[in-house]
Each structure stands twice: as C-alpha cells, then as structure tokens.
Amino acid sequence: MAERLTPLEIMEKLVGFPTVSRDTNLPLIDWVEGYLTEHGVEVFRHEHPDEPKAGLWAHVGPKVEGAVVLSGHTDVVPVDGQDWTSDPWTVTERDGKYFGRGCTDMKGFDALAIWAMAEAAHMDLERPLQLALTYDEEIGLIGADPLLRDAEGRFPKGELAIIGEPTGLQVVTGHKSGIGYDVHVRGYEVHSSIAYKGVSAVMEGARLIMWANAMNAEGMAKEPTGVDAAFDPPWTNVHVGVIEGGTAHNITAKDCHFVLTFRCVPGDDPEDWAKRFEDEVRRIEAEMQKIRPEAGIDIDRRFEAAGLTPEEDGAAERLARLMTGDNGSHVVSYGTEAGYFQRHGFSAAVCGPGDIALAHQPDEYITKEQFEAGHAFMRRLLDHLKEGQ
Ligand SMILES: [Zn+2]
C-alpha cells in the first residue's frame, strides 16, 4: 500500500523544489502526479506550450458533477538578495513557525490540498474533490487560464473553487481586476531653447500621467455604488510606478518609458478603461505628430488580471464559511487566480491559511497554528464531502 504522508511531510517535499517562476516546476509536478497516482487519484497534466512547466488537475470521488476544487499555484518568488536565517528550500521549525519559501504563499495550502486528495482516495466520498495546481501565478497570474482551458471536459465539471492564498482562513469574496501597459513615448530631440520645434517625450508622457491623476480625482469624487463600496479605495485606481526618460536637462527627450496600471473595481469593465486610455493616447499622439510626424506613443498591454466579483450567496463562499466559521465579508486589494475560475463558470472564493504580509519576504513562514487550522479545514471538508453535502 502506498505511503500516506502528513501535511507537514508533503509541505517539506514541495518546499524542497525551488520552483521560482522563471525556472521549471516539472520536478514538483512529477512528484505530485506520482504521489496522487499511487493513491489511485486520477490526474490530468497540462503542459506549458513552450516552457518546462506544467499544471495539474486531479479528481477523486464519484464521477459526477459538482466537485469542490481546491486550487493553488506551484511557483514562488525568488530569494535573490534576501537575507534568510535558514535554507529557504528546507522547511525549518523554530518558535512555533515553519520557515521556508512558499510556506505561506502557497505551498502550505498546496500540501494540505494534496493531503486531502490522497486521504479522500481512501474514503467513500458522496461528492467529488478536485485539485488544480497552476504555474506562473507570481509573474502576472498567467497559468490559471491555460490550465482551466486545457482541463475543461477531462473530469466532470466542478461547482466551486477555493483558491487557498493566505487569508488567515478568512473568506475573501472579491478583489479588483487589473490591466497594465508598457508605455513608450517617442519624442523628437532639439535644444530646449527651441523646444517648441521638437517633441519632448517626457513632457508628453507627463500629459498622460496627468490624465491618470485626473481619473483618480474623478473616481474619488464619485459616490461608490453596489459591491464597489466595500473596496479600499472604492474606485478604479490608475497608477504609474516607474518612469524613465531623457538624456539632458537642455534636450527635449527622445524617449520616455513608463508602466501604467489600472486596478479596477468590479463595477467597472476593464475594457472600458482600456478604451478610454487608448483614446487618450491617440489624442495626445495626434497633437505630437502635428509638430513632428515621426513622434508617437507605443503602448503594449503587459498583463491583464481577472477580478473576483462578489457573488450573491455564492456556493464557494457558503462552503468556505461553513468550514471556517468566518461570517465576515472581506475583499482584498491584491489579485489572485480566483477571478479566472469565476470566468470559467465556477463559484469562487479565496481562503487559505497564513498571513499575506509574510509572503515574498525573507524568512517567510507559516505558524504551526495556522497550518493546523488549515488541516482542520481539510478534515471538515472531507467529512462534508463524505456526507455528500
Ligand atoms: Zn500566492
């Protein structure tokens, strides 16, 4: 009979694979696939089209629709330049905490979910349980959508998905969507004493950034409605975090690069914002080209993140509340893969052990207490699925 590992042993195994997003996650996926298969769990593997990475979808229990899907990402952020007290790729216990890269974000949850799958394989479930593991979450929520597409139809459709990002086991039902652009303003260099004959990429870029400021002021002045009111801030925020341009104080800048991002409330359609932004780009560009036709603005959409819209009495929320006893309503400002599950027809909520503030940090850890609370969550879930509720 196949060996049954404890959640801690599974977490130790997972943390031991240094699955930084830029590197392969295949050794981890191979291990999970092998472990689950040994226990008789059916596994579907989704291969990345060009990189040595894979996602995984597994099913246990009766071949009927309505499964509970537990989902987590397998990639972690780098440890480069971080000061760690112990080896980040080895789970080390100190002061009631498990240290290691990913213990909180989110191999701790992954380990608990894998444990539950193997456990479920030795039980008589009335309602199926599924597991979805993704790649490339940390570099722009890239891996969920291809996995969801590829896994579609391989197993009976699940009803709801719990995405186990660290929420301290609170039930999070909403987060903003996002879009980001790389902006390259192309100017025309002349001496600044005759600046009007040239086009300053920096000063034209500044007009676009002023537009962003105006949009934020407009959002702030508006009375929030519906679910938007729960967010902080309750409007779509436009932000420029990085800018670079120009070569000298007395030359109109030839180039200016910046990254502009939108964090949209559920009440706003990100595509409407994309259109407003692109219209403004074209308006400013036309004025630049009146001075120098070779000037212009190139924009490249660098990422797009699905939002999680709070559901009216959603199945995922109801289940997660039942498992945790949390009856508060929580929305968060960071993005997760939950929005992609919602987009693919699942009810979705975010709920997992650990504190998001510890994610990505040196000496990342999960407290034993949170990890055990996560284990209790899984045990309750298994009992619940056994009774077919
Ligand atoms: Zn995460």
PDB file of C-alpha atoms in Angstrom, residues 182-388:
ATOM      1  CA  ASP A 182       4.187  49.458 -21.039  1.00  0.00           C
ATOM      2  CA  VAL A 183       4.139  52.967 -22.491  1.00  0.00           C
ATOM      3  CA  HIS A 184       6.872  54.232 -24.785  1.00  0.00           C
ATOM      4  CA  VAL A 185       6.549  57.904 -25.722  1.00  0.00           C
ATOM      5  CA  ARG A 186       8.700  58.727 -28.749  1.00  0.00           C
ATOM      6  CA  GLY A 187       9.678  62.383 -28.984  1.00  0.00           C
ATOM      7  CA  TYR A 188      11.950  64.460 -31.205  1.00  0.00           C
ATOM      8  CA  GLU A 189      15.222  65.902 -29.927  1.00  0.00           C
ATOM      9  CA  VAL A 190      16.033  69.594 -30.265  1.00  0.00           C
ATOM     10  CA  HIS A 191      17.836  72.028 -27.972  1.00  0.00           C
ATOM     11  CA  SER A 192      15.487  73.029 -25.215  1.00  0.00           C
ATOM     12  CA  SER A 193      15.883  76.741 -26.106  1.00  0.00           C
ATOM     13  CA  ILE A 194      13.729  75.982 -29.154  1.00  0.00           C
ATOM     14  CA  ALA A 195      11.689  73.217 -27.509  1.00  0.00           C
ATOM     15  CA  TYR A 196       8.580  74.185 -29.449  1.00  0.00           C
ATOM     16  CA  LYS A 197      10.223  72.814 -32.636  1.00  0.00           C
ATOM     17  CA  GLY A 198      10.758  69.424 -31.052  1.00  0.00           C
ATOM     18  CA  VAL A 199       8.641  66.985 -29.070  1.00  0.00           C
ATOM     19  CA  SER A 200       9.615  66.142 -25.522  1.00  0.00           C
ATOM     20  CA  ALA A 201       8.747  62.535 -24.761  1.00  0.00           C
ATOM     21  CA  VAL A 202       8.977  63.350 -21.054  1.00  0.00           C
ATOM     22  CA  MET A 203       6.578  66.274 -21.215  1.00  0.00           C
ATOM     23  CA  GLU A 204       4.107  64.441 -23.457  1.00  0.00           C
ATOM     24  CA  GLY A 205       4.311  61.424 -21.156  1.00  0.00           C
ATOM     25  CA  ALA A 206       3.526  63.779 -18.286  1.00  0.00           C
ATOM     26  CA  ARG A 207       0.251  64.678 -20.004  1.00  0.00           C
ATOM     27  CA  LEU A 208      -0.775  61.028 -19.963  1.00  0.00           C
ATOM     28  CA  ILE A 209       0.193  60.793 -16.306  1.00  0.00           C
ATOM     29  CA  MET A 210      -1.863  63.923 -15.577  1.00  0.00           C
ATOM     30  CA  TRP A 211      -4.748  62.140 -17.247  1.00  0.00           C
ATOM     31  CA  ALA A 212      -4.229  59.281 -14.772  1.00  0.00           C
ATOM     32  CA  ASN A 213      -4.297  61.777 -11.884  1.00  0.00           C
ATOM     33  CA  ALA A 214      -7.499  63.307 -13.254  1.00  0.00           C
ATOM     34  CA  MET A 215      -9.117  59.860 -13.476  1.00  0.00           C
ATOM     35  CA  ASN A 216      -8.231  59.162  -9.837  1.00  0.00           C
ATOM     36  CA  ALA A 217      -9.647  62.506  -8.742  1.00  0.00           C
ATOM     37  CA  GLU A 218     -12.819  61.780 -10.673  1.00  0.00           C
ATOM     38  CA  GLY A 219     -13.088  58.338  -9.072  1.00  0.00           C
ATOM     39  CA  MET A 220     -12.542  59.759  -5.609  1.00  0.00           C
ATOM     40  CA  ALA A 221     -15.276  62.358  -6.090  1.00  0.00           C
ATOM     41  CA  LYS A 222     -17.834  59.782  -7.239  1.00  0.00           C
ATOM     42  CA  GLU A 223     -20.226  58.136  -4.780  1.00  0.00           C
ATOM     43  CA  PRO A 224     -19.401  54.387  -4.832  1.00  0.00           C
ATOM     44  CA  THR A 225     -22.271  52.044  -5.633  1.00  0.00           C
ATOM     45  CA  GLY A 226     -23.028  48.358  -5.059  1.00  0.00           C
ATOM     46  CA  VAL A 227     -20.148  45.989  -4.307  1.00  0.00           C
ATOM     47  CA  ASP A 228     -17.565  48.657  -5.206  1.00  0.00           C
ATOM     48  CA  ALA A 229     -18.270  50.387  -1.897  1.00  0.00           C
ATOM     49  CA  ALA A 230     -16.583  47.525   0.019  1.00  0.00           C
ATOM     50  CA  PHE A 231     -13.186  48.185  -1.597  1.00  0.00           C
ATOM     51  CA  ASP A 232     -10.409  50.435  -0.430  1.00  0.00           C
ATOM     52  CA  PRO A 233     -10.348  52.604  -2.438  1.00  0.00           C
ATOM     53  CA  PRO A 234     -13.877  52.128  -3.835  1.00  0.00           C
ATOM     54  CA  TRP A 235     -12.869  53.375  -7.300  1.00  0.00           C
ATOM     55  CA  THR A 236     -10.648  52.248 -10.157  1.00  0.00           C
ATOM     56  CA  ASN A 237      -7.155  53.450  -9.428  1.00  0.00           C
ATOM     57  CA  VAL A 238      -4.674  54.373 -12.153  1.00  0.00           C
ATOM     58  CA  HIS A 239      -1.026  54.318 -11.199  1.00  0.00           C
ATOM     59  CA  VAL A 240       2.422  54.941 -12.673  1.00  0.00           C
ATOM     60  CA  GLY A 241       5.093  53.321 -10.538  1.00  0.00           C
ATOM     61  CA  VAL A 242       8.148  53.503 -12.766  1.00  0.00           C
ATOM     62  CA  ILE A 243       9.282  56.163 -15.249  1.00  0.00           C
ATOM     63  CA  GLU A 244      12.429  56.725 -17.238  1.00  0.00           C
ATOM     64  CA  GLY A 245      13.294  59.262 -19.924  1.00  0.00           C
ATOM     65  CA  GLY A 246      15.507  61.966 -21.340  1.00  0.00           C
ATOM     66  CA  THR A 247      19.267  62.401 -21.594  1.00  0.00           C
ATOM     67  CA  ALA A 248      20.000  66.019 -20.566  1.00  0.00           C
ATOM     68  CA  HIS A 249      18.261  68.985 -18.984  1.00  0.00           C
ATOM     69  CA  ASN A 250      18.592  71.042 -22.178  1.00  0.00           C
ATOM     70  CA  ILE A 251      17.448  68.499 -24.787  1.00  0.00           C
ATOM     71  CA  THR A 252      13.833  67.614 -25.497  1.00  0.00           C
ATOM     72  CA  ALA A 253      13.632  63.949 -24.576  1.00  0.00           C
ATOM     73  CA  LYS A 254      13.604  61.459 -27.414  1.00  0.00           C
ATOM     74  CA  ASP A 255      12.257  58.639 -25.281  1.00  0.00           C
ATOM     75  CA  CYS A 256      10.173  58.204 -22.184  1.00  0.00           C
ATOM     76  CA  HIS A 257       9.115  54.817 -20.814  1.00  0.00           C
ATOM     77  CA  PHE A 258       6.684  54.138 -18.026  1.00  0.00           C
ATOM     78  CA  VAL A 259       4.373  51.445 -16.749  1.00  0.00           C
ATOM     79  CA  LEU A 260       0.769  52.415 -16.185  1.00  0.00           C
ATOM     80  CA  THR A 261      -1.591  50.113 -14.336  1.00  0.00           C
ATOM     81  CA  PHE A 262      -5.297  50.051 -13.599  1.00  0.00           C
ATOM     82  CA  ARG A 263      -6.837  48.335 -10.582  1.00  0.00           C
ATOM     83  CA  CYS A 264     -10.496  48.186 -11.446  1.00  0.00           C
ATOM     84  CA  VAL A 265     -13.439  47.799  -9.081  1.00  0.00           C
ATOM     85  CA  PRO A 266     -15.919  45.057 -10.092  1.00  0.00           C
ATOM     86  CA  GLY A 267     -18.458  47.672 -11.205  1.00  0.00           C
ATOM     87  CA  ASP A 268     -16.081  48.909 -13.923  1.00  0.00           C
ATOM     88  CA  ASP A 269     -15.325  46.947 -17.060  1.00  0.00           C
ATOM     89  CA  PRO A 270     -11.535  46.904 -17.556  1.00  0.00           C
ATOM     90  CA  GLU A 271     -12.092  47.003 -21.312  1.00  0.00           C
ATOM     91  CA  ASP A 272     -13.896  50.340 -20.944  1.00  0.00           C
ATOM     92  CA  TRP A 273     -10.835  51.669 -19.128  1.00  0.00           C
ATOM     93  CA  ALA A 274      -8.563  50.251 -21.789  1.00  0.00           C
ATOM     94  CA  LYS A 275     -10.567  52.079 -24.430  1.00  0.00           C
ATOM     95  CA  ARG A 276     -10.574  55.390 -22.547  1.00  0.00           C
ATOM     96  CA  PHE A 277      -6.832  55.124 -22.066  1.00  0.00           C
ATOM     97  CA  GLU A 278      -6.135  54.205 -25.665  1.00  0.00           C
ATOM     98  CA  ASP A 279      -8.334  57.093 -26.873  1.00  0.00           C
ATOM     99  CA  GLU A 280      -6.331  59.494 -24.724  1.00  0.00           C
ATOM    100  CA  VAL A 281      -3.070  58.064 -26.079  1.00  0.00           C
ATOM    101  CA  ARG A 282      -4.257  58.611 -29.660  1.00  0.00           C
ATOM    102  CA  ARG A 283      -5.427  62.158 -28.858  1.00  0.00           C
ATOM    103  CA  ILE A 284      -2.054  63.159 -27.396  1.00  0.00           C
ATOM    104  CA  GLU A 285      -0.191  61.349 -30.158  1.00  0.00           C
ATOM    105  CA  ALA A 286      -2.108  63.296 -32.832  1.00  0.00           C
ATOM    106  CA  GLU A 287      -1.023  66.570 -31.221  1.00  0.00           C
ATOM    107  CA  MET A 288       2.598  65.389 -31.043  1.00  0.00           C
ATOM    108  CA  GLN A 289       2.503  64.444 -34.707  1.00  0.00           C
ATOM    109  CA  LYS A 290       1.307  67.920 -35.700  1.00  0.00           C
ATOM    110  CA  ILE A 291       4.768  69.103 -34.602  1.00  0.00           C
ATOM    111  CA  ARG A 292       6.836  66.118 -35.730  1.00  0.00           C
ATOM    112  CA  PRO A 293       5.086  63.351 -37.693  1.00  0.00           C
ATOM    113  CA  GLU A 294       7.702  60.796 -36.592  1.00  0.00           C
ATOM    114  CA  ALA A 295       6.794  61.269 -32.923  1.00  0.00           C
ATOM    115  CA  GLY A 296       4.282  58.928 -31.342  1.00  0.00           C
ATOM    116  CA  ILE A 297       3.246  56.722 -28.440  1.00  0.00           C
ATOM    117  CA  ASP A 298       3.577  52.946 -28.446  1.00  0.00           C
ATOM    118  CA  ILE A 299       1.593  51.027 -25.880  1.00  0.00           C
ATOM    119  CA  ASP A 300       1.844  47.359 -25.072  1.00  0.00           C
ATOM    120  CA  ARG A 301      -0.578  45.600 -22.777  1.00  0.00           C
ATOM    121  CA  ARG A 302       1.763  43.708 -20.488  1.00  0.00           C
ATOM    122  CA  PHE A 303      -0.772  41.979 -18.296  1.00  0.00           C
ATOM    123  CA  GLU A 304      -4.431  41.552 -17.633  1.00  0.00           C
ATOM    124  CA  ALA A 305      -5.730  40.078 -14.380  1.00  0.00           C
ATOM    125  CA  ALA A 306      -9.304  38.892 -13.939  1.00  0.00           C
ATOM    126  CA  GLY A 307     -11.143  40.371 -10.964  1.00  0.00           C
ATOM    127  CA  LEU A 308     -13.168  38.389  -8.466  1.00  0.00           C
ATOM    128  CA  THR A 309     -16.696  39.717  -8.284  1.00  0.00           C
ATOM    129  CA  PRO A 310     -18.535  39.050  -5.018  1.00  0.00           C
ATOM    130  CA  GLU A 311     -21.353  36.592  -5.744  1.00  0.00           C
ATOM    131  CA  GLU A 312     -24.880  36.774  -4.418  1.00  0.00           C
ATOM    132  CA  ASP A 313     -24.998  33.857  -1.937  1.00  0.00           C
ATOM    133  CA  GLY A 314     -22.183  32.075  -3.813  1.00  0.00           C
ATOM    134  CA  ALA A 315     -21.587  28.346  -3.314  1.00  0.00           C
ATOM    135  CA  ALA A 316     -17.827  28.765  -2.732  1.00  0.00           C
ATOM    136  CA  GLU A 317     -18.394  31.428  -0.121  1.00  0.00           C
ATOM    137  CA  ARG A 318     -21.070  29.346   1.615  1.00  0.00           C
ATOM    138  CA  LEU A 319     -18.827  26.286   1.790  1.00  0.00           C
ATOM    139  CA  ALA A 320     -15.775  28.217   2.973  1.00  0.00           C
ATOM    140  CA  ARG A 321     -17.866  29.899   5.684  1.00  0.00           C
ATOM    141  CA  LEU A 322     -19.124  26.528   6.815  1.00  0.00           C
ATOM    142  CA  MET A 323     -15.563  25.165   7.016  1.00  0.00           C
ATOM    143  CA  THR A 324     -14.078  28.179   8.813  1.00  0.00           C
ATOM    144  CA  GLY A 325     -16.956  29.702  10.755  1.00  0.00           C
ATOM    145  CA  ASP A 326     -15.963  33.073   9.314  1.00  0.00           C
ATOM    146  CA  ASN A 327     -19.053  35.171   8.706  1.00  0.00           C
ATOM    147  CA  GLY A 328     -17.414  38.499   7.967  1.00  0.00           C
ATOM    148  CA  SER A 329     -17.221  39.847   4.452  1.00  0.00           C
ATOM    149  CA  HIS A 330     -13.784  40.529   3.096  1.00  0.00           C
ATOM    150  CA  VAL A 331     -12.480  41.931  -0.123  1.00  0.00           C
ATOM    151  CA  VAL A 332      -8.785  42.451  -0.789  1.00  0.00           C
ATOM    152  CA  SER A 333      -6.647  44.679  -2.939  1.00  0.00           C
ATOM    153  CA  TYR A 334      -4.252  42.022  -4.289  1.00  0.00           C
ATOM    154  CA  GLY A 335      -5.111  39.825  -7.248  1.00  0.00           C
ATOM    155  CA  THR A 336      -5.500  36.031  -7.241  1.00  0.00           C
ATOM    156  CA  GLU A 337      -6.421  33.308  -9.709  1.00  0.00           C
ATOM    157  CA  ALA A 338      -9.966  33.136  -8.320  1.00  0.00           C
ATOM    158  CA  GLY A 339     -11.248  35.531 -10.989  1.00  0.00           C
ATOM    159  CA  TYR A 340     -10.236  33.055 -13.720  1.00  0.00           C
ATOM    160  CA  PHE A 341     -12.199  30.256 -12.074  1.00  0.00           C
ATOM    161  CA  GLN A 342     -15.204  32.553 -11.878  1.00  0.00           C
ATOM    162  CA  ARG A 343     -14.765  33.413 -15.544  1.00  0.00           C
ATOM    163  CA  HIS A 344     -14.784  29.694 -16.370  1.00  0.00           C
ATOM    164  CA  GLY A 345     -18.116  29.177 -14.633  1.00  0.00           C
ATOM    165  CA  PHE A 346     -17.081  28.205 -11.104  1.00  0.00           C
ATOM    166  CA  SER A 347     -18.320  29.850  -7.980  1.00  0.00           C
ATOM    167  CA  ALA A 348     -15.061  31.056  -6.392  1.00  0.00           C
ATOM    168  CA  ALA A 349     -13.693  32.347  -3.114  1.00  0.00           C
ATOM    169  CA  VAL A 350     -10.207  32.863  -1.691  1.00  0.00           C
ATOM    170  CA  CYS A 351      -9.494  31.184   1.619  1.00  0.00           C
ATOM    171  CA  GLY A 352      -6.257  29.728   2.913  1.00  0.00           C
ATOM    172  CA  PRO A 353      -4.027  29.603   5.967  1.00  0.00           C
ATOM    173  CA  GLY A 354      -1.267  32.097   6.640  1.00  0.00           C
ATOM    174  CA  ASP A 355      -0.710  35.811   6.504  1.00  0.00           C
ATOM    175  CA  ILE A 356      -0.297  37.527   3.125  1.00  0.00           C
ATOM    176  CA  ALA A 357       2.043  40.058   4.729  1.00  0.00           C
ATOM    177  CA  LEU A 358       4.655  37.284   5.144  1.00  0.00           C
ATOM    178  CA  ALA A 359       4.512  36.264   1.500  1.00  0.00           C
ATOM    179  CA  HIS A 360       7.557  37.094  -0.626  1.00  0.00           C
ATOM    180  CA  GLN A 361       9.577  38.066   2.482  1.00  0.00           C
ATOM    181  CA  PRO A 362      12.927  36.698   3.636  1.00  0.00           C
ATOM    182  CA  ASP A 363      12.263  34.165   6.418  1.00  0.00           C
ATOM    183  CA  GLU A 364       8.765  33.578   5.071  1.00  0.00           C
ATOM    184  CA  TYR A 365       6.893  31.319   7.487  1.00  0.00           C
ATOM    185  CA  ILE A 366       3.524  29.910   8.363  1.00  0.00           C
ATOM    186  CA  THR A 367       2.674  29.492  12.020  1.00  0.00           C
ATOM    187  CA  LYS A 368       2.057  25.942  13.192  1.00  0.00           C
ATOM    188  CA  GLU A 369      -1.265  27.166  14.494  1.00  0.00           C
ATOM    189  CA  GLN A 370      -2.378  28.405  11.031  1.00  0.00           C
ATOM    190  CA  PHE A 371      -1.086  25.265   9.336  1.00  0.00           C
ATOM    191  CA  GLU A 372      -3.028  23.133  11.802  1.00  0.00           C
ATOM    192  CA  ALA A 373      -6.120  25.299  11.312  1.00  0.00           C
ATOM    193  CA  GLY A 374      -5.711  24.611   7.582  1.00  0.00           C
ATOM    194  CA  HIS A 375      -5.515  20.899   8.343  1.00  0.00           C
ATOM    195  CA  ALA A 376      -8.727  21.122  10.398  1.00  0.00           C
ATOM    196  CA  PHE A 377     -10.359  22.896   7.441  1.00  0.00           C
ATOM    197  CA  MET A 378      -9.434  19.947   5.181  1.00  0.00           C
ATOM    198  CA  ARG A 379     -10.690  17.361   7.687  1.00  0.00           C
ATOM    199  CA  ARG A 380     -14.027  19.159   7.958  1.00  0.00           C
ATOM    200  CA  LEU A 381     -14.196  19.391   4.180  1.00  0.00           C
ATOM    201  CA  LEU A 382     -13.633  15.630   3.813  1.00  0.00           C
ATOM    202  CA  ASP A 383     -16.386  14.889   6.345  1.00  0.00           C
ATOM    203  CA  HIS A 384     -18.653  17.228   4.470  1.00  0.00           C
ATOM    204  CA  LEU A 385     -17.933  15.578   1.102  1.00  0.00           C
ATOM    205  CA  LYS A 386     -18.435  12.157   2.618  1.00  0.00           C
ATOM    206  CA  GLU A 387     -21.925  13.120   3.598  1.00  0.00           C
ATOM    207  CA  GLY A 388     -22.484  14.435   0.097  1.00  0.00           C
TER     208      GLY A 388
END
